[in-house]
CSV table of C-alpha atoms in Angstrom, one decimal:
chain,number,residue,atom,x,y,z
A,198,MET,CA,-32.3,4.7,29.2
A,199,THR,CA,-34.5,2.0,30.7
A,200,ALA,CA,-32.5,-1.0,32.1
A,201,LEU,CA,-33.8,-4.3,30.9
A,202,VAL,CA,-33.7,-7.9,32.3
A,203,ARG,CA,-34.5,-11.3,30.8
A,204,SER,CA,-38.0,-12.4,31.7
A,205,ALA,CA,-36.4,-15.6,33.1
A,206,SER,CA,-36.0,-13.4,36.2
A,207,LEU,CA,-39.7,-14.1,36.9
A,208,THR,CA,-39.2,-17.8,36.9
A,209,GLY,CA,-41.3,-19.1,39.9
A,210,PHE,CA,-43.4,-16.0,40.2
A,211,THR,CA,-46.6,-17.6,38.9
A,212,GLU,CA,-46.3,-20.5,41.4
A,213,VAL,CA,-45.5,-18.4,44.4
A,214,ALA,CA,-48.2,-15.8,43.6
A,215,THR,CA,-50.8,-18.5,43.1
A,216,SER,CA,-49.9,-20.1,46.4
A,217,CYS,CA,-50.5,-16.7,48.0
A,218,GLY,CA,-54.0,-16.5,46.5
A,219,LEU,CA,-53.0,-14.0,43.8
A,220,ASP,CA,-53.6,-13.8,40.1
A,221,PRO,CA,-50.1,-13.5,38.6
A,222,TYR,CA,-51.2,-12.4,35.2
A,223,ALA,CA,-53.4,-9.7,36.5
A,224,LEU,CA,-50.5,-8.4,38.6
A,225,ALA,CA,-48.2,-8.4,35.6
A,226,THR,CA,-50.7,-6.4,33.6
A,227,GLU,CA,-51.1,-3.9,36.5
A,228,VAL,CA,-47.5,-2.9,36.4
A,229,GLY,CA,-47.3,-2.8,32.6
A,230,LEU,CA,-45.5,-6.1,32.0
A,231,PRO,CA,-46.6,-8.4,29.1
A,232,ARG,CA,-48.5,-11.5,30.3
A,233,ARG,CA,-46.3,-13.8,28.2
A,234,GLY,CA,-43.3,-12.6,30.2
A,235,LEU,CA,-44.4,-15.0,32.9
A,236,ASP,CA,-44.2,-17.9,30.4
A,237,GLU,CA,-41.3,-17.1,28.1
A,238,PRO,CA,-37.8,-16.7,29.6
A,239,ASP,CA,-36.1,-14.6,26.9
A,240,LEU,CA,-38.2,-11.5,26.6
A,241,MET,CA,-36.3,-8.3,27.6
A,242,ILE,CA,-38.5,-6.4,30.1
A,243,PRO,CA,-37.9,-3.3,32.3
A,244,THR,CA,-36.1,-4.0,35.5
A,245,GLN,CA,-38.0,-1.3,37.3
A,246,SER,CA,-41.3,-3.0,36.4
A,247,VAL,CA,-40.1,-6.4,37.7
A,248,GLY,CA,-39.1,-4.8,41.0
A,249,GLN,CA,-42.5,-3.1,41.3
A,250,LEU,CA,-44.2,-6.5,40.5
A,251,LEU,CA,-42.4,-8.3,43.2
A,252,GLU,CA,-43.1,-5.6,45.8
A,253,LEU,CA,-46.8,-5.5,44.8
A,254,ALA,CA,-47.1,-9.3,45.1
A,255,ALA,CA,-45.4,-9.5,48.4
A,256,ALA,CA,-47.7,-6.8,49.8
A,257,ARG,CA,-50.9,-8.2,48.4
A,258,GLY,CA,-50.0,-11.8,49.3
A,259,ARG,CA,-48.7,-10.8,52.7
A,260,GLU,CA,-45.6,-12.8,52.0
A,261,PRO,CA,-42.5,-10.9,53.1
A,262,ALA,CA,-40.2,-13.6,51.8
A,263,PHE,CA,-41.8,-13.6,48.3
A,264,GLY,CA,-38.5,-13.1,46.4
A,265,LEU,CA,-36.7,-15.7,48.4
A,266,ARG,CA,-39.4,-18.3,47.8
A,267,MET,CA,-38.9,-17.7,44.0
A,268,ALA,CA,-35.1,-18.2,44.5
A,269,GLU,CA,-35.6,-21.6,46.1
A,270,SER,CA,-36.7,-23.1,42.9
A,271,ARG,CA,-34.1,-21.6,40.6
A,272,ARG,CA,-31.7,-23.6,38.5
A,273,LEU,CA,-28.5,-22.4,36.8
A,274,SER,CA,-30.3,-22.7,33.4
A,275,ASN,CA,-32.3,-19.6,34.3
A,276,LEU,CA,-29.2,-17.6,33.3
A,277,GLY,CA,-29.7,-18.7,29.7
A,278,PRO,CA,-26.6,-18.9,27.5
A,279,LEU,CA,-24.5,-17.4,30.4
A,280,ALA,CA,-25.3,-20.6,32.4
A,281,LEU,CA,-23.2,-22.7,30.0
A,282,LEU,CA,-20.1,-20.7,30.7
A,283,VAL,CA,-20.7,-20.5,34.5
A,284,ARG,CA,-21.6,-24.2,34.8
A,285,ASP,CA,-18.5,-25.5,33.1
A,286,GLU,CA,-15.7,-23.2,34.5
A,287,ARG,CA,-12.9,-25.0,36.3
A,288,THR,CA,-13.5,-23.4,39.7
A,289,LEU,CA,-16.0,-21.1,41.5
A,290,ARG,CA,-13.5,-18.3,41.2
A,291,ASP,CA,-13.5,-18.6,37.4
A,292,ALA,CA,-17.3,-18.8,37.4
A,293,LEU,CA,-17.6,-15.6,39.4
A,294,GLU,CA,-15.2,-13.8,37.0
A,295,VAL,CA,-17.7,-14.8,34.2
A,296,LEU,CA,-20.6,-13.4,36.2
A,297,VAL,CA,-18.8,-10.1,36.9
A,298,THR,CA,-18.0,-9.7,33.2
A,299,HIS,CA,-21.2,-10.8,31.5
A,300,ILE,CA,-24.1,-10.5,34.1
A,301,HIS,CA,-25.3,-7.4,32.1
A,302,MET,CA,-26.5,-9.8,29.4
A,303,HIS,CA,-29.0,-11.2,31.8
A,304,ASN,CA,-29.8,-8.0,33.8
A,305,GLU,CA,-28.7,-4.6,32.7
A,306,ALA,CA,-29.2,-3.1,36.1
A,307,LEU,CA,-27.2,-5.7,38.0
A,308,SER,CA,-23.5,-5.6,38.8
A,309,VAL,CA,-21.4,-8.1,40.8
A,310,ARG,CA,-18.1,-7.3,42.6
A,311,VAL,CA,-15.8,-9.8,44.2
A,312,GLU,CA,-13.4,-8.5,46.9
A,313,GLN,CA,-10.9,-10.5,48.9
A,314,VAL,CA,-9.5,-9.4,52.2
A,315,GLY,CA,-7.2,-12.0,53.8
A,316,ASN,CA,-9.0,-15.4,54.0
A,317,LEU,CA,-12.5,-13.9,53.3
A,318,VAL,CA,-14.2,-13.1,50.0
A,319,SER,CA,-17.2,-10.8,49.7
A,320,ILE,CA,-19.5,-11.2,46.7
A,321,ARG,CA,-21.3,-7.9,46.5
A,322,VAL,CA,-24.4,-7.4,44.4
A,323,GLU,CA,-25.6,-4.0,43.4
A,324,MET,CA,-29.1,-3.5,41.8
A,325,GLY,CA,-28.5,0.0,40.3
A,326,VAL,CA,-31.7,1.3,41.9
A,327,GLY,CA,-30.4,2.4,45.3
A,328,PRO,CA,-30.1,0.3,48.5
A,329,GLY,CA,-33.4,-1.1,49.8
A,330,ALA,CA,-35.4,0.3,46.9
A,331,PHE,CA,-36.7,-3.1,45.9
A,332,ARG,CA,-36.4,-5.4,48.9
A,333,GLN,CA,-37.9,-8.5,47.1
A,334,SER,CA,-35.6,-8.1,44.1
A,335,SER,CA,-32.5,-7.8,46.4
A,336,GLU,CA,-33.5,-11.0,48.2
A,337,LEU,CA,-34.3,-12.8,45.0
A,338,VAL,CA,-30.9,-11.9,43.5
A,339,ILE,CA,-29.0,-12.9,46.7
A,340,GLY,CA,-31.0,-16.1,46.8
A,341,VAL,CA,-30.1,-16.9,43.1
A,342,THR,CA,-26.4,-16.1,43.8
A,343,PHE,CA,-26.5,-18.5,46.7
A,344,ARG,CA,-28.0,-21.2,44.4
A,345,VAL,CA,-25.2,-20.6,41.8
A,346,LEU,CA,-22.5,-21.0,44.5
A,347,SER,CA,-24.2,-24.2,45.8
A,348,VAL,CA,-23.9,-25.7,42.3
A,349,PHE,CA,-20.2,-25.7,42.8
A,350,MET,CA,-19.9,-26.2,46.5
A,351,GLY,CA,-22.7,-28.8,47.0
A,352,ALA,CA,-26.1,-28.7,48.6
A,353,GLY,CA,-24.8,-28.8,52.2
A,354,TRP,CA,-22.5,-25.8,51.7
A,355,GLN,CA,-23.0,-22.7,53.9
A,356,PRO,CA,-21.5,-19.3,53.5
A,357,ARG,CA,-19.8,-17.4,56.4
A,358,LEU,CA,-22.4,-14.6,56.1
A,359,VAL,CA,-25.4,-13.5,54.0
A,360,CYS,CA,-25.8,-9.7,54.1
A,361,PHE,CA,-28.8,-7.5,53.4
A,362,THR,CA,-29.0,-3.7,53.6
A,363,HIS,CA,-32.7,-3.7,54.6
A,364,ARG,CA,-34.2,-4.4,58.0
A,365,ALA,CA,-35.0,-7.9,59.2
A,366,PRO,CA,-38.5,-9.2,58.6
A,367,ALA,CA,-40.6,-10.4,61.6
A,368,ASP,CA,-40.5,-14.0,60.3
A,369,LEU,CA,-37.1,-15.5,59.3
A,370,ARG,CA,-38.1,-19.0,58.6
A,371,VAL,CA,-37.5,-18.9,54.8
A,372,HIS,CA,-34.2,-17.1,55.2
A,373,ARG,CA,-33.0,-19.8,57.7
A,374,ARG,CA,-34.3,-22.6,55.4
A,375,LEU,CA,-32.3,-21.3,52.4
A,376,PHE,CA,-29.2,-19.7,54.0
A,377,GLY,CA,-28.9,-21.3,57.5
A,378,ARG,CA,-28.4,-19.0,60.5
A,379,ALA,CA,-25.6,-16.7,59.2
A,380,VAL,CA,-27.9,-13.9,57.9
A,381,GLU,CA,-27.3,-10.3,58.8
A,382,PHE,CA,-29.6,-7.3,58.1
A,383,GLY,CA,-28.9,-3.6,58.1
A,384,HIS,CA,-25.6,-4.3,56.6
A,385,GLU,CA,-23.5,-1.9,54.4
A,386,PHE,CA,-24.0,-4.1,51.3
A,387,ASP,CA,-26.1,-6.9,49.8
A,388,GLY,CA,-24.1,-10.0,49.2
A,389,ILE,CA,-22.5,-13.2,50.4
A,390,VAL,CA,-19.2,-13.7,52.4
A,391,CYS,CA,-17.4,-17.0,52.1
A,392,ASN,CA,-13.9,-18.5,52.7
A,393,ALA,CA,-11.4,-17.6,50.0
A,394,SER,CA,-10.5,-21.3,49.8
A,395,ASP,CA,-14.1,-22.1,48.6
A,396,LEU,CA,-13.4,-20.3,45.4
A,397,ASP,CA,-10.6,-22.6,44.3
A,398,VAL,CA,-12.3,-26.0,44.8
A,399,PRO,CA,-12.1,-27.8,41.4
A,400,ASN,CA,-15.5,-28.2,39.6
A,401,PRO,CA,-15.8,-32.0,38.8
A,402,GLY,CA,-18.4,-31.3,36.1
A,403,ALA,CA,-16.3,-28.7,34.2
A,404,ASP,CA,-16.5,-29.1,30.4
A,405,PRO,CA,-13.6,-27.3,28.6
A,406,VAL,CA,-15.2,-27.9,25.2
A,407,MET,CA,-18.4,-26.1,26.2
A,408,VAL,CA,-16.5,-23.3,28.0
A,409,ARG,CA,-14.6,-22.4,24.8
A,410,TYR,CA,-17.7,-22.6,22.7
A,411,ALA,CA,-19.9,-20.6,25.1
A,412,ARG,CA,-17.2,-17.9,25.6
A,413,ARG,CA,-17.0,-17.4,21.8
A,414,LEU,CA,-20.8,-17.0,21.6
A,415,LEU,CA,-20.9,-14.5,24.4
A,416,GLU,CA,-18.1,-12.5,23.0
A,417,GLN,CA,-19.7,-12.3,19.6
A,418,SER,CA,-23.0,-11.0,21.0
A,419,SER,CA,-21.6,-8.8,23.7
A,420,GLY,CA,-22.3,-5.1,23.2
A,421,LYS,CA,-24.5,-5.4,20.1
A,422,ARG,CA,-27.8,-6.8,19.0
A,423,PRO,CA,-27.0,-10.2,17.6
A,424,ARG,CA,-28.3,-11.5,14.3
A,425,ASP,CA,-31.2,-13.9,14.5
A,426,SER,CA,-28.9,-16.7,13.4
A,427,ALA,CA,-26.6,-15.9,16.3
A,428,ARG,CA,-29.5,-15.9,18.8
A,429,VAL,CA,-30.7,-19.2,17.4
A,430,ARG,CA,-27.2,-20.5,17.8
A,431,GLU,CA,-27.1,-19.5,21.5
A,432,LEU,CA,-30.5,-21.2,22.1
A,433,VAL,CA,-29.5,-24.3,20.3
A,434,VAL,CA,-26.4,-24.7,22.5
A,435,VAL,CA,-28.6,-24.3,25.6
A,436,LEU,CA,-31.4,-26.6,24.5
A,437,MET,CA,-29.5,-29.3,22.7
A,438,PRO,CA,-28.2,-31.3,25.7
A,439,ARG,CA,-31.7,-31.2,27.3
A,440,GLY,CA,-33.3,-32.8,24.3
A,441,HIS,CA,-35.5,-29.7,23.5
A,442,CYS,CA,-33.7,-28.4,20.4
A,443,ARG,CA,-36.6,-28.2,18.0
A,444,VAL,CA,-37.4,-25.3,15.7
A,445,GLU,CA,-40.8,-24.6,17.3
A,446,VAL,CA,-39.2,-24.4,20.8
A,447,VAL,CA,-36.5,-22.0,19.7
A,448,ALA,CA,-39.0,-19.9,17.8
A,449,GLN,CA,-41.1,-19.7,21.0
A,450,HIS,CA,-38.1,-18.6,23.0
A,451,MET,CA,-37.6,-15.8,20.5
A,452,GLY,CA,-41.2,-14.7,20.7
A,453,MET,CA,-42.2,-15.7,17.1
A,454,ASP,CA,-43.7,-18.6,15.2
A,455,ARG,CA,-41.5,-21.1,13.2
A,456,ARG,CA,-42.4,-19.6,9.8
A,457,THR,CA,-41.3,-16.1,10.9
A,458,LEU,CA,-38.1,-17.6,12.2
A,459,ALA,CA,-37.5,-19.5,9.0
A,460,ARG,CA,-38.0,-16.2,7.0
A,461,ARG,CA,-35.5,-14.3,9.1
A,462,LEU,CA,-32.9,-17.1,8.9
A,463,ALA,CA,-33.4,-17.3,5.1
A,464,ALA,CA,-32.8,-13.5,4.9
A,465,GLU,CA,-29.4,-14.2,6.6
A,466,GLY,CA,-28.7,-17.0,4.1
A,467,THR,CA,-29.2,-20.0,6.4
A,468,THR,CA,-31.8,-22.4,7.9
A,469,PHE,CA,-32.5,-23.8,11.3
A,470,SER,CA,-31.1,-27.2,10.3
A,471,ALA,CA,-27.9,-25.6,9.1
A,472,VAL,CA,-27.4,-23.7,12.3
A,473,VAL,CA,-28.0,-26.9,14.3
A,474,ASP,CA,-25.6,-28.9,12.1
A,475,ASN,CA,-22.9,-26.2,12.5
A,476,VAL,CA,-23.2,-26.2,16.3
A,477,ARG,CA,-23.0,-30.0,16.3
A,478,ARG,CA,-19.9,-30.0,14.1
A,479,ASP,CA,-18.2,-27.4,16.3
A,480,LEU,CA,-18.9,-29.2,19.5
A,481,LEU,CA,-18.2,-32.6,18.2
A,482,GLY,CA,-14.6,-31.6,17.2
A,483,GLY,CA,-14.0,-30.5,20.8
A,484,TYR,CA,-15.5,-33.6,22.4
A,485,LEU,CA,-13.5,-36.0,20.2
A,486,LYS,CA,-10.3,-34.0,20.7
A,487,ASP,CA,-10.6,-33.9,24.5
A,488,GLY,CA,-11.3,-37.6,24.2
A,489,ALA,CA,-12.6,-38.9,27.5
A,490,ARG,CA,-16.3,-39.2,26.6
A,491,PRO,CA,-17.8,-42.4,25.1
A,492,LEU,CA,-19.8,-41.9,21.8
A,493,ALA,CA,-23.1,-42.6,23.5
A,494,GLU,CA,-22.5,-39.6,25.9
A,495,VAL,CA,-21.4,-37.4,23.0
A,496,SER,CA,-24.7,-38.4,21.2
A,497,ASP,CA,-26.7,-37.2,24.2
A,498,LEU,CA,-24.7,-34.0,24.5
A,499,LEU,CA,-25.4,-33.2,20.8
A,500,GLY,CA,-29.1,-33.7,21.3
A,501,PHE,CA,-29.7,-37.0,19.4
A,502,SER,CA,-32.6,-39.2,20.4
A,503,ALA,CA,-30.4,-42.3,20.1
A,504,PRO,CA,-26.8,-43.3,19.2
A,505,SER,CA,-28.0,-44.7,15.9
A,506,ALA,CA,-29.4,-41.3,14.9
A,507,PHE,CA,-26.0,-39.7,15.8
A,508,SER,CA,-24.2,-42.4,13.7
A,509,ARG,CA,-26.4,-41.7,10.7
A,510,TRP,CA,-25.9,-37.9,11.0
A,511,HIS,CA,-22.1,-38.3,11.4
A,512,ARG,CA,-21.8,-40.5,8.3
A,513,ASN,CA,-24.0,-38.0,6.3
A,514,GLN,CA,-21.8,-35.1,7.4
A,515,PHE,CA,-18.3,-36.6,7.2
A,516,GLY,CA,-18.7,-39.7,5.0
A,517,ILE,CA,-17.2,-42.0,7.7
A,518,ALA,CA,-18.4,-43.8,10.9
A,519,ALA,CA,-18.1,-41.8,14.1
A,520,ARG,CA,-16.4,-44.8,15.8
A,521,SER,CA,-13.5,-44.5,13.3
A,522,ARG,CA,-12.6,-41.1,14.7
A,523,VAL,CA,-12.3,-42.1,18.3
A,524,ASN,CA,-8.8,-41.8,19.7
A,525,GLN,CA,-7.5,-40.5,16.5
A,526,PRO,CA,-5.2,-37.4,16.7
């Protein structure tokens, strides 16, 4: 069975390839990947082909740090719905447990192990294709893992050691720029070693409401192909706080036009607006219950263009003003 990965794994490929004088779309076609996989993040594409693409681009572009350069521009949102749960966990330890459990939803060939010995923790990443088989993929994955850790620890954080099983390249400038000087090659595993105490630093941006909601979504879709309405629900949760929760945007993420999406949702007895309203109602209850957020912030988190739009929606949904529910049990 061919292992698949979300096409979000190719975020940054077009920019790095172009800077190396390459045609990114021609390279994708050469290894049998769809051209739109470079533009749409949620296609499921073969992991093997992605590895081949990165190796080909690194060789043709004479850029031994191709994968790392892609990692430098990565954001947590590249993990899709999984990013919601990782971002809002209480500590880095909790976030790593989520990655260990659910990373297969992003990349079926990837596994993550966390091992603690004394005061040191090793975060080991295994690609499922054999050590050193795809050097660029390994460096990309370790680079992205480092970026995830830095979300919690801050931009100035440095690990104790970054390990690669392959040999060192002649030029280490990109490695030093991203990881600092604690990089070791020819190691027994690909991964990152850090202090155990780093894993228990509280996450000041943790959102318990979003954690509960995102965990429920992931559990519902884990191990089976989700219904279209469930997939729409996941995308709505991801896009809503960023102000991009429009039917045409969601349809594009799913590789179809808005009419096709409307037909599929109708076959499941729902509509895009109904899914959005359901998500908003679910999240609103949690935000009001937890209580610390002003209504203007809640309005933003629920994807409204202005607090007045949120107020109208709330009155239409519940028959009362939103302000009347604040601080009520």
